[in-house]
GROMACS .gro file of C-alpha atoms in nm:
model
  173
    1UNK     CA    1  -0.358  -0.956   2.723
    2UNK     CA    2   0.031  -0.958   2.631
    3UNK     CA    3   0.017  -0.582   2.574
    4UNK     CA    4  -0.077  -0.295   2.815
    5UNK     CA    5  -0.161   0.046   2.704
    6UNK     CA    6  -0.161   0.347   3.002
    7UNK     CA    7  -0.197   0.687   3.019
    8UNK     CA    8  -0.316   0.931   2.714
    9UNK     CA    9  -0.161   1.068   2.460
   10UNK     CA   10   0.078   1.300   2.639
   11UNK     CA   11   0.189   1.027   2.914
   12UNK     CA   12   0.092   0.717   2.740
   13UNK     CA   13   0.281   0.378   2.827
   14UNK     CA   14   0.317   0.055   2.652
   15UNK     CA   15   0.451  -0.289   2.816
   16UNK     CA   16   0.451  -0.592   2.667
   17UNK     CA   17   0.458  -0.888   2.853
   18UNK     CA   18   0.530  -0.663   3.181
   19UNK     CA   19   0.787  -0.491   3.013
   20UNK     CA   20   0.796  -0.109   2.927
   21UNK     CA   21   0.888  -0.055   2.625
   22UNK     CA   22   1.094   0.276   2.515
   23UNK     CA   23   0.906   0.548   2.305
   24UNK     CA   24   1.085   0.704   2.022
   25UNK     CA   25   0.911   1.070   2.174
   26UNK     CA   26   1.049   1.229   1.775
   27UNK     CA   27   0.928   1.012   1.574
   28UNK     CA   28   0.635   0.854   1.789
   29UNK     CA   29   0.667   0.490   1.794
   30UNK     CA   30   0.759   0.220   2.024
   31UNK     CA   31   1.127   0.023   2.004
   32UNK     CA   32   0.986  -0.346   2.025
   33UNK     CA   33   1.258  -0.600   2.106
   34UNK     CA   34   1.308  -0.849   1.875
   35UNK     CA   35   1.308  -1.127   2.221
   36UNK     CA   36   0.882  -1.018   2.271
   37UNK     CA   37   0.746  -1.073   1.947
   38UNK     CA   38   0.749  -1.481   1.938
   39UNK     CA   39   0.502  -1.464   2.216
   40UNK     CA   40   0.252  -1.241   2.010
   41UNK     CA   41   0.020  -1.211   1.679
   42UNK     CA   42  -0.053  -0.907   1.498
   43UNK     CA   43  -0.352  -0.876   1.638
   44UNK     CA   44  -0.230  -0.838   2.000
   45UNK     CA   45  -0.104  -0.537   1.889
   46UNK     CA   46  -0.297  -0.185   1.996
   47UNK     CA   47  -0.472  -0.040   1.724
   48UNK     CA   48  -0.331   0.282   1.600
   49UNK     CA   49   0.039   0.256   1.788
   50UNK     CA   50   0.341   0.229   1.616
   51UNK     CA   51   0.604  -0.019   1.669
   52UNK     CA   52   0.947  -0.059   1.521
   53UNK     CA   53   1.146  -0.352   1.570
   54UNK     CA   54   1.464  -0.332   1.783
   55UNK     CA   55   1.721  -0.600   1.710
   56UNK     CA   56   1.710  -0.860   1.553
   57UNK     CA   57   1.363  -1.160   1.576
   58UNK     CA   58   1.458  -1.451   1.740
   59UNK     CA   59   1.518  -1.650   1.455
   60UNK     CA   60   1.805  -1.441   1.376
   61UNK     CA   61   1.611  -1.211   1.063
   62UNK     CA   62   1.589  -0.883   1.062
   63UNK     CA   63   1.611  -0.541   0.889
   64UNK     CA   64   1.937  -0.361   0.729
   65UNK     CA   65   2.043  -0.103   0.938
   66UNK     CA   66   1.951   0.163   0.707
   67UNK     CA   67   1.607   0.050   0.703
   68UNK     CA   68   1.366   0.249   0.947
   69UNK     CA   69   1.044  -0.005   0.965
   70UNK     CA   70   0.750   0.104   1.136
   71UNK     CA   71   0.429  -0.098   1.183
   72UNK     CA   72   0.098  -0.052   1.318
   73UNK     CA   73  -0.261  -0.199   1.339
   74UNK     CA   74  -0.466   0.044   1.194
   75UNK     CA   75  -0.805  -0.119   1.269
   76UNK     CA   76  -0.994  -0.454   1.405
   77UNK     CA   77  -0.837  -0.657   1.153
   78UNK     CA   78  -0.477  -0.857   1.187
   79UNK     CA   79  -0.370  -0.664   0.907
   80UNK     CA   80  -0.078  -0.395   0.949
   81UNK     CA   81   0.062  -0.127   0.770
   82UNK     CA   82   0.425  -0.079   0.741
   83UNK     CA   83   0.609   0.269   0.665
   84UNK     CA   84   0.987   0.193   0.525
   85UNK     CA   85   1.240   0.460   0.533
   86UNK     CA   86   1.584   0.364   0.377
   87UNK     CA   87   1.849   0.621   0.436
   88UNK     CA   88   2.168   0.581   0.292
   89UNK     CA   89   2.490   0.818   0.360
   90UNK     CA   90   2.656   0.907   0.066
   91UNK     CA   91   3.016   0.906   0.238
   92UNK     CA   92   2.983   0.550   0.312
   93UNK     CA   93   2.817   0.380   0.058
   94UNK     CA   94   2.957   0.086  -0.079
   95UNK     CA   95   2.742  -0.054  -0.346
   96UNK     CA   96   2.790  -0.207  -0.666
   97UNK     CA   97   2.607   0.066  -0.872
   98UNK     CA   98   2.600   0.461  -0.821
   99UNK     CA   99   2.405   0.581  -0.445
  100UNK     CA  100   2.129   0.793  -0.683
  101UNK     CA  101   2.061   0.540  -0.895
  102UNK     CA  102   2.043   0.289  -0.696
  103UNK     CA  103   1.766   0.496  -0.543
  104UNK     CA  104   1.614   0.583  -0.866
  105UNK     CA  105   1.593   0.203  -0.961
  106UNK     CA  106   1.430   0.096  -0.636
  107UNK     CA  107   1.149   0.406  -0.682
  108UNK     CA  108   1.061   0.301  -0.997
  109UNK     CA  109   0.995  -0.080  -0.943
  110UNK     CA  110   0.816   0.072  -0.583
  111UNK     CA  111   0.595   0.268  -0.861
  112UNK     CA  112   0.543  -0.018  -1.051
  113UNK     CA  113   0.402  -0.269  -0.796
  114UNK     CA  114   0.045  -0.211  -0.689
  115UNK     CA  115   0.121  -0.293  -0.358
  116UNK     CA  116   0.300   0.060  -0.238
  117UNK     CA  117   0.205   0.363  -0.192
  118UNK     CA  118   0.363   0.715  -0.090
  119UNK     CA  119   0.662   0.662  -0.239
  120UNK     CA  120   0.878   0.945  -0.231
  121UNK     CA  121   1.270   0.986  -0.279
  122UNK     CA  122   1.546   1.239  -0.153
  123UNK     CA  123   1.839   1.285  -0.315
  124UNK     CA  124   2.086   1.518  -0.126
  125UNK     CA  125   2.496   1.560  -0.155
  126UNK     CA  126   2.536   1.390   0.177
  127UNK     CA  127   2.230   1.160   0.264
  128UNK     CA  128   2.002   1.023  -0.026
  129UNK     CA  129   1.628   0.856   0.146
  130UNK     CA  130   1.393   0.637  -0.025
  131UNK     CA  131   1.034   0.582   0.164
  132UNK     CA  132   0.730   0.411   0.057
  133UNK     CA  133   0.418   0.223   0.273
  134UNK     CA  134   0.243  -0.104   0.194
  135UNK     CA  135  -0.008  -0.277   0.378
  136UNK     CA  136   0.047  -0.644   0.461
  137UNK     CA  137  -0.208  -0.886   0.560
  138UNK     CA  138  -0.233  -1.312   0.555
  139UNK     CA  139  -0.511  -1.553   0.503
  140UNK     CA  140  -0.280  -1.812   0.727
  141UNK     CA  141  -0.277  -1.725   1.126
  142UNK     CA  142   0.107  -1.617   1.210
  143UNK     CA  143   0.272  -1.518   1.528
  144UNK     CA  144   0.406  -1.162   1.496
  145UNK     CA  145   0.740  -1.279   1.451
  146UNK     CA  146   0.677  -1.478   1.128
  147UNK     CA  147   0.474  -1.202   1.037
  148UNK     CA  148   0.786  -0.987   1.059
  149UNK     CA  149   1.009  -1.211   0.902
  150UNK     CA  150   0.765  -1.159   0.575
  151UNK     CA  151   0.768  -0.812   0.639
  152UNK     CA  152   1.191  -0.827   0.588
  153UNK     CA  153   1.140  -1.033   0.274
  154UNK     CA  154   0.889  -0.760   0.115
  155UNK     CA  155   1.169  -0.546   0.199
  156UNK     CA  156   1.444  -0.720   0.048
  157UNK     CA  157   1.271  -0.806  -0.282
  158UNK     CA  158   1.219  -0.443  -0.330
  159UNK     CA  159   1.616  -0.368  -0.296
  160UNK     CA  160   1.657  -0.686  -0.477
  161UNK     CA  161   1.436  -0.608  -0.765
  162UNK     CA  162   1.523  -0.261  -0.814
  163UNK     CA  163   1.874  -0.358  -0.786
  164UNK     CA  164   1.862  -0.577  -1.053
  165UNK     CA  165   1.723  -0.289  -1.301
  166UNK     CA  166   2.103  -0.170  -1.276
  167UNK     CA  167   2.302  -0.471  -1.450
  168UNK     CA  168   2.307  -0.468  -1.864
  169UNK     CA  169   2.023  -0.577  -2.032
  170UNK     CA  170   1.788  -0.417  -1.826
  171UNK     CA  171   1.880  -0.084  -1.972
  172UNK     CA  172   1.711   0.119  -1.710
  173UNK     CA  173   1.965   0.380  -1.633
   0.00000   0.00000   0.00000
């Protein structure tokens, strides 16, 4: 087994591949480095514990900064479900369109698609958070790293889609 769980709840431990990994104690989860996941498939990961990738994969992909991704196993199956959190800083946003509706844009194509659920937004004068869950699963076997790298795309096409609800013509906002 490439992962080892240890301890309970209060004390637990995770290593992968012999190496501990650090636990996020807030928020719960496990920082994964992007350098173990080639060596793994989703279903090597432990079923209810939440990991969030830290770094980039090895192939170079990863998430935007301001994206908080957390994924877990939440049964026998390979499939995972992922928890996004996008925070953005008002002060130092530097986007084509306006910070809120930018948001706004991205929550309503989130509502839209089947896929998601729990989407909620924050809007607030100095930080402005978008979060929404999906499940992903694949017919195909992957490793956990091109698993991941999917995961980024489902990501992106949701910035990318809602963004586009901002240019003329699509007379959204």
């Amino acid at each position: 087994m490439y992962i080892k769980v240890t301890g309970d709840s209060e004390d637990q431990k995770v290593l992968v591949l012999g190496e501990p990994l650090i636990r996020q104690k807030q928020d719960g989860y496990y920082l994964l480095p992007g350098r173990l996941v080639r060596a793994l498939k989703p279903d090597d990961l432990p079923i209810g514990i939440r990991f969030k990738l830290a770094g980039a994969l090895p192939s170079g992909y990863g998430f935007y900064r301001e994206d908080t991704v957390i994924f877990r196993r939440l049964n026998e199956s390979s499939a995972l479900w992922i928890d996004v959190t996008s925070a953005y800083l008002v002060s130092e946003w530097d986007g084509l369109f306006p910070l809120e509706a930018t948001v706004l844009a991205r929550k309503t194509t989130l509502e839209q698609l089947e896929r998601f659920c729990s989407v909620r937004c924050e809007t607030g004068e100095q930080l402005m958070k978008i979060r929404y869950e999906f499940s992903w699963c694949t017919q195909e076997e992957l490793d956990l790293e091109r698993t991941l790298e999917q995961i980024c795309d489902t990501v992106f096409e949701v910035e990318a889609k809602g963004n586009a609800r901002l240019w003329p013509g699509h007379g959204h906002f």
